[in-house]
Structure formats: structure tokens, C-alpha cells
Short mmCIF file of C-alpha atoms in Angstrom, two decimals:
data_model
loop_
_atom_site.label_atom_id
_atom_site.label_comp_id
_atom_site.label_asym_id
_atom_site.label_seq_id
_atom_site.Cartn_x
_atom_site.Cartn_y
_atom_site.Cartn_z
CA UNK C 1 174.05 115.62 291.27
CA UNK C 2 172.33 118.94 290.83
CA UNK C 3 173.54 119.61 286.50
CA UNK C 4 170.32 121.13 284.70
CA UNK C 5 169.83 122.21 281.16
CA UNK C 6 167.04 124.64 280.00
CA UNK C 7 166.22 126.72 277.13
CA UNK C 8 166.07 130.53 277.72
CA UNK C 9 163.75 132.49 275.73
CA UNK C 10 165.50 136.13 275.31
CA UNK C 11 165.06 138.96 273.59
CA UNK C 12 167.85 137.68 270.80
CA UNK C 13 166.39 134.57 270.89
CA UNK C 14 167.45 131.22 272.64
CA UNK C 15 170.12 130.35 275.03
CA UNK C 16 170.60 126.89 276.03
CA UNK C 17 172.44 126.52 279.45
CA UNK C 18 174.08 125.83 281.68
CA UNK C 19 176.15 127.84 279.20
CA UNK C 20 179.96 130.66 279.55
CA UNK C 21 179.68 134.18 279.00
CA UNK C 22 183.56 134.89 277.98
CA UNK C 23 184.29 138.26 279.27
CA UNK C 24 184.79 141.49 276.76
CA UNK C 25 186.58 143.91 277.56
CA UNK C 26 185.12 146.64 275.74
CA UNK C 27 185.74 149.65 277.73
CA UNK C 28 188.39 149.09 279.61
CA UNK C 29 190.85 149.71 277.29
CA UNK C 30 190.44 152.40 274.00
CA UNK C 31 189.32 149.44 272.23
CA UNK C 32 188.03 145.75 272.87
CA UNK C 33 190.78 143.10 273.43
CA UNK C 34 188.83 140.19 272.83
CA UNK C 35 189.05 138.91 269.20
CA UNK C 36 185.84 137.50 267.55
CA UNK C 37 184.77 134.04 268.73
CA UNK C 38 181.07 134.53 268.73
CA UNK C 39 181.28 132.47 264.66
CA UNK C 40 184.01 130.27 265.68
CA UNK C 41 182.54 128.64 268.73
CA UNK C 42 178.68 128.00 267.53
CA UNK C 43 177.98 126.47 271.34
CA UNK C 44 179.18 130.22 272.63
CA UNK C 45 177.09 133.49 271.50
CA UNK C 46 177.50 135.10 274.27
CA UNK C 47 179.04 137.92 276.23
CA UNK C 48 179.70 139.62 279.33
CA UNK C 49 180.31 143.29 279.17
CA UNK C 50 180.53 145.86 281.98
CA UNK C 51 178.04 148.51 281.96
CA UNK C 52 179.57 150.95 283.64
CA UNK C 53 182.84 151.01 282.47
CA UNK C 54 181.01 151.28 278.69
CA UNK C 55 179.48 154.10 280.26
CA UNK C 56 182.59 156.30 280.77
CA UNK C 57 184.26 155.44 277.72
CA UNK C 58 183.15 158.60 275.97
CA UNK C 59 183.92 157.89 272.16
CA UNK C 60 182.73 154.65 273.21
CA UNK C 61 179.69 155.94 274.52
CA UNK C 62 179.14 158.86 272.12
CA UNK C 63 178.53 156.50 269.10
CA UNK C 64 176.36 154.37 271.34
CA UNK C 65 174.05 157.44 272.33
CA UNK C 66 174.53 158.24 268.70
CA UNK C 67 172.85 155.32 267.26
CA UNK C 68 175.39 152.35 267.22
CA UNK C 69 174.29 149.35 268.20
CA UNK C 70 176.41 147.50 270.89
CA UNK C 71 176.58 144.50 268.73
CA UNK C 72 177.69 146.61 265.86
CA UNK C 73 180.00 147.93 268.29
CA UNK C 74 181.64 144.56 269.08
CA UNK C 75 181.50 143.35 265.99
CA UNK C 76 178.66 140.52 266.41
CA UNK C 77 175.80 138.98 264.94
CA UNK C 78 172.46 140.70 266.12
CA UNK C 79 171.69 137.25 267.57
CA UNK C 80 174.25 137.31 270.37
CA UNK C 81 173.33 137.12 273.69
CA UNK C 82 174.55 139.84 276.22
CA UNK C 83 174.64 139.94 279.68
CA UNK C 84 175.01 143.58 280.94
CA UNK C 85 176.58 143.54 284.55
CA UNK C 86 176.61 146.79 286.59
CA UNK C 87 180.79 146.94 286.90
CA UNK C 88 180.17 146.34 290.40
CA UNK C 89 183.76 144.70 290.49
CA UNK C 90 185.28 148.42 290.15
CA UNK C 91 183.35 149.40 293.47
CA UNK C 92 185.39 146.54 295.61
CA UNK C 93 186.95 149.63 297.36
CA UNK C 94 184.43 152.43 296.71
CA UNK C 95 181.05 153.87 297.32
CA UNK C 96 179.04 152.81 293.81
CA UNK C 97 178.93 155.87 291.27
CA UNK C 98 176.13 154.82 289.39
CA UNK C 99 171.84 154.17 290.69
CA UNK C 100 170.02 151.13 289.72
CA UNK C 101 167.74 153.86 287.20
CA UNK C 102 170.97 155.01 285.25
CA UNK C 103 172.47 150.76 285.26
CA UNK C 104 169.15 149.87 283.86
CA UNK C 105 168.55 152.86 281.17
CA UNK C 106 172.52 151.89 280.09
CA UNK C 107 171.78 148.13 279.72
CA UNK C 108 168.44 149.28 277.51
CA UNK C 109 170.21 151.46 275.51
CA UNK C 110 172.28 148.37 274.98
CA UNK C 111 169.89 145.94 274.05
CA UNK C 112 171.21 143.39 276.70
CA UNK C 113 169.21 140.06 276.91
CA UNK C 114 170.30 139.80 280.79
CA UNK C 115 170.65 143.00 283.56
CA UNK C 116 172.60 142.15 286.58
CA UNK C 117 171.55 144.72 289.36
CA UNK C 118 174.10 147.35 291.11
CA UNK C 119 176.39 145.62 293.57
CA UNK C 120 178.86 146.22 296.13
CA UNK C 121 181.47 143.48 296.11
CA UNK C 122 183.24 141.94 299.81
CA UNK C 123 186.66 142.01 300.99
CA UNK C 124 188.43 139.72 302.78
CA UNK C 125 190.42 142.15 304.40
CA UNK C 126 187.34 144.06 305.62
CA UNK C 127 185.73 144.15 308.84
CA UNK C 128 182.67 141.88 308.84
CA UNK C 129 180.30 144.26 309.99
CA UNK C 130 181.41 146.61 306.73
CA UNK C 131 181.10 143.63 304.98
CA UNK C 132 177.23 143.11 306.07
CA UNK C 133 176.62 146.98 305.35
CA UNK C 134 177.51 146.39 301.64
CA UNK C 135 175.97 142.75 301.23
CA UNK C 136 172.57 144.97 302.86
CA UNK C 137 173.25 147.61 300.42
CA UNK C 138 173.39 145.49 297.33
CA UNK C 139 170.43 144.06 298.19
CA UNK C 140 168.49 147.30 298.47
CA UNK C 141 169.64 147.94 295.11
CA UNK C 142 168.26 145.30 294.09
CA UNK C 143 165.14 145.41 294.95
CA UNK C 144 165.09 149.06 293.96
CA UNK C 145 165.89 147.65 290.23
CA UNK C 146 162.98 145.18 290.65
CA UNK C 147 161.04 148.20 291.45
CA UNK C 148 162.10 150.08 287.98
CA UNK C 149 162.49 146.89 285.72
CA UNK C 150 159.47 146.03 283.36
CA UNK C 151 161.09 144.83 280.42
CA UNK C 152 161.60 141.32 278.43
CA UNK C 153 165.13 141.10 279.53
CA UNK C 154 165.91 138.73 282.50
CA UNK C 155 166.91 140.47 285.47
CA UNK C 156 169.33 138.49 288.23
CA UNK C 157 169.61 140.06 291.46
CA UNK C 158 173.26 140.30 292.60
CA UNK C 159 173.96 138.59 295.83
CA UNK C 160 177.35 138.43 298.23
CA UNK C 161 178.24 136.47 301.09
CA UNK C 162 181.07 134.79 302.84
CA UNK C 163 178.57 132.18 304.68
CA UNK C 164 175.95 130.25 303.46
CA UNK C 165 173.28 131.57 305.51
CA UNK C 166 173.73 134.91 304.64
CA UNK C 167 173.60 133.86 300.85
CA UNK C 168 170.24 131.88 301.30
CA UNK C 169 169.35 134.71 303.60
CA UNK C 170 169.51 137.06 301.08
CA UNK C 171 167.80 134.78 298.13
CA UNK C 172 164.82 134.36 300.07
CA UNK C 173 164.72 138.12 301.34
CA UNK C 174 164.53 138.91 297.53
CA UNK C 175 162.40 135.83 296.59
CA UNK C 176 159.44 137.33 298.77
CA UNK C 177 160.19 141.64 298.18
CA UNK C 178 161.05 141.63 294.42
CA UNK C 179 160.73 140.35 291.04
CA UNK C 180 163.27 138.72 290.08
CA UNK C 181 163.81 136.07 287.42
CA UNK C 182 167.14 134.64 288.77
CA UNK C 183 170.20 135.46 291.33
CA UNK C 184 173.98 136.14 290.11
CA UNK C 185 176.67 135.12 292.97
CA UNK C 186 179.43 137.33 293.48
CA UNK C 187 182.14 138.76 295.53
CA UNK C 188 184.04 134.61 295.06
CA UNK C 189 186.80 135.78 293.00
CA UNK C 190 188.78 136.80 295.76
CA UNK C 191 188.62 133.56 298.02
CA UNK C 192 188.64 131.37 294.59
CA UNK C 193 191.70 129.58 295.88
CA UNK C 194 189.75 128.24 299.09
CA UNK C 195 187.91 125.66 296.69
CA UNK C 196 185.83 124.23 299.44
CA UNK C 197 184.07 127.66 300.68
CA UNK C 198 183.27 128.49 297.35
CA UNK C 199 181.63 125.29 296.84
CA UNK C 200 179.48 125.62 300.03
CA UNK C 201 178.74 128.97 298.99
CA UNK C 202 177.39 127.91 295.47
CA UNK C 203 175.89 125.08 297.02
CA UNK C 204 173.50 127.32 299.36
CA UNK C 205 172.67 129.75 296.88
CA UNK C 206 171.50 126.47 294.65
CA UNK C 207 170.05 125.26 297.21
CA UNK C 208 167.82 128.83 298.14
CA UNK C 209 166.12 128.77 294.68
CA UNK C 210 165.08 127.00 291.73
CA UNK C 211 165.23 130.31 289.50
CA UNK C 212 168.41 131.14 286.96
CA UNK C 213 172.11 131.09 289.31
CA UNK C 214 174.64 132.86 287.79
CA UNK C 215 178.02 132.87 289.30
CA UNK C 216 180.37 135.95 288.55
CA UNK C 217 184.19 135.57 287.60
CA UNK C 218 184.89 131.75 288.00
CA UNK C 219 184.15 129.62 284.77
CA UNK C 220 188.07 128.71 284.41
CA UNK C 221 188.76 125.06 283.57
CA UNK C 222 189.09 124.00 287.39
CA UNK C 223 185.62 125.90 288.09
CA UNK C 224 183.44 124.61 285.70
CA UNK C 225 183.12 121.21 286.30
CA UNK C 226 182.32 122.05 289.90
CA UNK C 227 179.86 124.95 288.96
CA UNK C 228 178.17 122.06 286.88
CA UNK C 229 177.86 119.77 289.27
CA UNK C 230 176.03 122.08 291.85
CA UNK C 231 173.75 122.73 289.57
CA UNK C 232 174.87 126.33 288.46
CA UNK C 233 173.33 127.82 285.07
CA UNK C 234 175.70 130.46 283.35
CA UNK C 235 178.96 131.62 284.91
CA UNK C 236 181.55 134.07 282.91
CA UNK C 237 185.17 134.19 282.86
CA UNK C 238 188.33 136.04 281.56
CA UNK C 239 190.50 133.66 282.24
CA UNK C 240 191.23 133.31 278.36
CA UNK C 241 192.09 136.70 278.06
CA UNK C 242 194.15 136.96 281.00
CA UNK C 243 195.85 133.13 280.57
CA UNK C 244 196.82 134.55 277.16
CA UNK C 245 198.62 137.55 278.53
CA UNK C 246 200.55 135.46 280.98
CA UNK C 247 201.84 133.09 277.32
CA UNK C 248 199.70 130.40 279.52
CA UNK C 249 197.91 127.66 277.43
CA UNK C 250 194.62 126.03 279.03
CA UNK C 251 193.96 122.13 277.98
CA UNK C 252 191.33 120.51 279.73
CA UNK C 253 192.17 118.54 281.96
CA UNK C 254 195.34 119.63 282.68
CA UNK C 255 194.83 123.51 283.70
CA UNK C 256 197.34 125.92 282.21
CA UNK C 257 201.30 125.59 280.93
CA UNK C 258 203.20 128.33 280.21
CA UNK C 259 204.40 128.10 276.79
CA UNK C 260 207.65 129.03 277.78
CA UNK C 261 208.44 125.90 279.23
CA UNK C 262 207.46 123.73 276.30
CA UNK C 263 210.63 123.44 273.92
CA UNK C 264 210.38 120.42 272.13
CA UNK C 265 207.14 119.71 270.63
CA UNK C 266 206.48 121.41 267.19
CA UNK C 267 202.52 121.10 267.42
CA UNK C 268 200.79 121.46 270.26
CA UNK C 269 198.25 118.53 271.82
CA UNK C 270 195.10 120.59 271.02
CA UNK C 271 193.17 119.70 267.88
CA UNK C 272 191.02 123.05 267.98
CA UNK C 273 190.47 125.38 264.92
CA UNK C 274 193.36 127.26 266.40
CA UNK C 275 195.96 124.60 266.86
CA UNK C 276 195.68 122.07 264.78
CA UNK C 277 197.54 123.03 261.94
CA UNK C 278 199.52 125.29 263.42
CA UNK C 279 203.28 124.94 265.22
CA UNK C 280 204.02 125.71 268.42
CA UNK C 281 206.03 128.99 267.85
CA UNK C 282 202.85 129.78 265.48
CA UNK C 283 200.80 129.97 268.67
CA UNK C 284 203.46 131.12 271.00
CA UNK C 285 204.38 134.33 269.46
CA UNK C 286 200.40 135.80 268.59
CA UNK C 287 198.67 136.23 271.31
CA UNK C 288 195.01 136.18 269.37
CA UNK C 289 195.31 132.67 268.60
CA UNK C 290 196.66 131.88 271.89
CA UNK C 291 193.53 133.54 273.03
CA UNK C 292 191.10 131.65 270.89
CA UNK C 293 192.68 128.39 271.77
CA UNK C 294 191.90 129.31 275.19
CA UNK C 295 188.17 130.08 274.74
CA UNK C 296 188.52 126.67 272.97
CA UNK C 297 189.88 125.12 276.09
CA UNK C 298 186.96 126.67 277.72
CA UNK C 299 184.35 125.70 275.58
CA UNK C 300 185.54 121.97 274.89
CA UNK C 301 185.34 121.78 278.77
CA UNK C 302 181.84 122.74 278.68
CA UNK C 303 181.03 120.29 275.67
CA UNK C 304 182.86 117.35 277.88
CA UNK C 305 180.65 117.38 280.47
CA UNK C 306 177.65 118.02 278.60
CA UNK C 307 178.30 114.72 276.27
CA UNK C 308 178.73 112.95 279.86
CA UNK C 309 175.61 113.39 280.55
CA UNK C 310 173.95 113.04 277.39
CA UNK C 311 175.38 109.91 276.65
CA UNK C 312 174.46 108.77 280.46
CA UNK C 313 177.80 107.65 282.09
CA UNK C 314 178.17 108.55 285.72
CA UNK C 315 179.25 111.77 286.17
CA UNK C 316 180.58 111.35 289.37
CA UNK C 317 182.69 109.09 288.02
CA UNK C 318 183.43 111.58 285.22
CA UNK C 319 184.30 114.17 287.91
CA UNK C 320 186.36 111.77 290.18
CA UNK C 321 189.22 111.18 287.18
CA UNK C 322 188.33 114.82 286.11
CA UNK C 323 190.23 115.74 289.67
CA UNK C 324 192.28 112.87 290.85
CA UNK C 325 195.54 115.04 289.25
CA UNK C 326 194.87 117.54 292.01
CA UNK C 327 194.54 117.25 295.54
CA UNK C 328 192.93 120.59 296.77
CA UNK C 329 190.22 120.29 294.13
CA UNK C 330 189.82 116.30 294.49
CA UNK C 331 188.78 117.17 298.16
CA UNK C 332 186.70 120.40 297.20
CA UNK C 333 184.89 117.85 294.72
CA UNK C 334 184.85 115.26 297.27
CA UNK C 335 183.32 118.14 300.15
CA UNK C 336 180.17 118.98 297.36
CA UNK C 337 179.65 115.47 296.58
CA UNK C 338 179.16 114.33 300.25
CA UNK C 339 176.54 117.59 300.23
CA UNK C 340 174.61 116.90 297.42
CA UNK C 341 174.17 113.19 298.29
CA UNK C 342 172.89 114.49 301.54
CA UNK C 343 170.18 116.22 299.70
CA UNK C 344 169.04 113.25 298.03
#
């Protein structure tokens, strides 16, 4: 069993991990979808935002050149932590459009606790040899940002692969060329469904370094416990967001229902802020709360398995009820518990 906890010092003061970033979606759209959590869930002040897509958001990006704050911006204590990615995701089909000088002046100018680096993200459906050209190219970035970055922020090199050579490869490549206080895993959205790749994946990247591991995209309910098992530090997610849009309700341990399908209770089974004095059609028809209960789901999933292991019960027994309900991740579970004990 690999589950840490540590304390970050950062520039907007302490993070405790392993710990979500829930997604925002400021920029993508003419104004951020997320509603405020960053009160409502003490355990969660955090977010992910997308640097680049900030970037082209010109009102956006006027009043931040104009003396906004980002956090006044999004509407959040000073105190919250923010981790600055470089929108790599919107390059999964493209040349990047941005350098690692112009990714690290915007995550200054927003006062970001944690930069990730520039980043070209894999395809399935490519060629492997294109594939190798942009995990080679995201590393150059990197190390080109490691070059540039002198600041208090934490800076996590982005690293892809679709074996785990090539992941712990890469890690130690970085580990001896650049300065880097952690590594952020990406380019796993895409193959999330193939539950036992992605845990060998996470697994080697774990496995290559002791520093911060980040994992992009994949702190749903299913993810998380795994992520915490193997040892992973932060991960972010949108799954709340995009649950919400599909009228799907998370409740750990059970994954998501479509609200739809649920007629005949009048109160839903979650005790949350959200739900618990509200009626189903409440929640059905306003799509905030329905988000917020999901962030909930998140969160309480996060607190379950941290109260496991503070109140020392086996979590390997924790995790083998946590999955018996599902057979491809009861043998994804099954595949990283057979590697960790081998590390032992």
C-alpha cells in the first residue's frame, strides 16, 4: 500500500494531500460554470484552471492584465490554492500555440500556487512513432520551463506515456536535467476505461520518484480510491460538472444514476449540505445543486478513505468491498494490489 499524506507549503499557504483539484471552467465558456464550493467543502480549496484557454478569453483576460486578481475573478478567498495547467488537453490534435516563457508569465500573472509545464497529449489512434515525437517534445518543454522557473510556486513536469518504461523513462530523464519539484501524469483520459493500463501506468510513474505525482483528468469516484492506493498525491476532475450536465448523480460507492430513472423516492440517499433537506425534484430540476452534490460525492470519497486510514483498519480490505460491485475495477484493484505487494 503506497497512500501518503504531506503538508505542502505554497505560496497561499498549506495544502494537505493527497488532496482533488475540481476543475473550473473559467474560460471556456463567457463565464465560469462552476458554482462556489471553495466555503462549502472546507477539505477542498482548490482549483484547476487552464491557462491557456484564460489566456484567449479577452474580457477575461483584459481585466486580468488590468489588475484583477484571478481569485477575485472566480470569486474565492485569497487563500485558495490554484493549480495553473498549460491547456495542453486542447493541443491533443495540434501543434502547441503557446512557449513554456508565455505559460509561465500567464500562471505568474495569476498567482498560481502550482505550474504544470507545456504538454502535448497522446492518441490512441496515432502512430506510435508520432506518439514518441510528442511524449519527446513535452519533455523538452519541460525542461525548457525548469530552465525559466525561479519562483516559490511548485512546478510539476508534465509527462505522457502508454508504457511504463517510457513513463519512468521520462521521470528519471527529468530527475537528472531539470528542477523539478514533482511530475503530473497525463494523456490517461482517453484509455480511462482500460482500468488495468492506467493502473500500471500510475504505478511506474510512483514508482520513478518520491517527489509530488499528480495525475491529470481522473479523480471520478471509481479513480480515486485506486489513485490512493498507488500512492498518488493530487489528481483533478470534472466529472461533477460534466455528471451534472448528463442529470447523473454520483454516491460513493455506487458510481452515478441518472436521475431520470429514479421515480419514487422523494429525498434522495445523500445526507450532504445539498441533499439533505431537499426532495428529489428539488435536485433534479437545478443543475447547481446537482453539481454541488456531486463535488460532495467527490469529496466524501476522499474523506472515506482518509478516515480508513486514520482510524487504522486495513485498507485493502476497505478497497476489496469498495470494488466487489464491479468486476472490471475489482480486477484492476486486484492487478495493483498483486504489484504493490511485490514491492514490499
Amino acid at each position: 500500500m503506497l497512500y501518503r499524506q504531506q503538508v505542502l507549503d505554497l505560496p497561499h499557504g498549506e495544502l494537505h494531500t493527497p488532496v482533488l483539484f475540481p476543475v473550473r471552467n473559467l474560460g471556456k465558456r463567457s463565464s465560469d460554470n462552476t458554482p462556489a464550493y471553495v466555503d462549502m467543502i472546507p477539505d477542498l480549496p482548490t482549483a484547476m484552471i487552464n491557462a491557456r484557454a484564460i489566456r484567449n478569453r479577452d474580457p477575461m483576460w483584459e481585466r486580468l492584465t488590468d489588475g484583477v486578481t484571478l481569485r477575485e475573478e472566480m470569486g474565492v478567498p485569497e487563500n485558495t490554492i490554484v493549480y495553473a495547467d498549460s491547456g495542453g488537453y486542447d493541443f491533443s490534435q495540434t501543434a502547441p500555440d503557446t512557449t513554456p516563457r508565455e505559460t509561465l508569465e500567464t500562471q505568474r500573472l495569476f498567482d498560481a500556487d502550482i505550474f504544470g509545464t507545456v504538454d502535448i497529449p497522446l492518441s490512441r489512434e496515432n502512430r506510435a512513432a508520432k506518439n514518441q515525437r510528442r511524449i519527446d517534445r513535452s519533455v523538452e518543454l519541460a525542461l525548457e520551463a525548469s530552465d525559466r522557473h525561479n519562483g516559490d510556486e511548485l512546478l510539476l513536469a508534465s509527462v505522457h506515456g502508454y508504457d511504463p518504461e517510457t513513463i519512468q523513462n521520462s521521470i528519471r530523464y527529468l530527475e537528472i536535467r531539470g528542477d523539478f519539484d514533482g511530475y503530473a501524469l497525463g494523456s490517461l483520459v482517453p484509455i480511462r476505461t482500460d482500468y488495468k493500463k492506467v493502473t500500471k501506468l500510475v504505478l511506474a510513474a510512483r514508482t520513478a520518484t518520491e517527489k509530488h505525482l499528480h495525475v491529470y483528468g481522473l479523480g471520478g469516484l471509481v479513480y480515486q480510491p485506486l489513485l490512493l492506493y498507488l500512492g498518488v498525491d493530487s489528481f483533478d476532475s470534472s466529472a461533477f460538472i460534466r455528471s451534472a450536465g448528463n442529470r447523473n448523480y454520483l454516491l460513493p460507492g455506487f458510481g452515478g444514476e441518472e436521475l431520470w430513472n429514479i421515480d419514487e423516492l422523494e429525498y434522495l440517499p445523500c445526507p450532504c449540505p445539498v441533499c439533505g433537506s431537499r426532495t428529489l425534484n428539488d435536485i433534479r430540476e437545478d443543475r447547481d445543486a446537482l453539481v454541488k452534490h456531486n463535488l460532495w460525492a467527490l469529496a466524501a470519497e476522499l474523506r472515506r478513505f482518509r478516515y480508513v486510514s486514520a482510524a487504522g483498519k486495513d485498507i485493502e480490505d476497505y478497497l476489496d468491498l469498495r470494488f466487489q460491485g464491479n468486476e472490471v475495477t475489482q480486477r484492476a484493484y486486484r492487478t495493483a494490489k498483486q504489484q504493490v505487494r511485490r514491492l514490499s
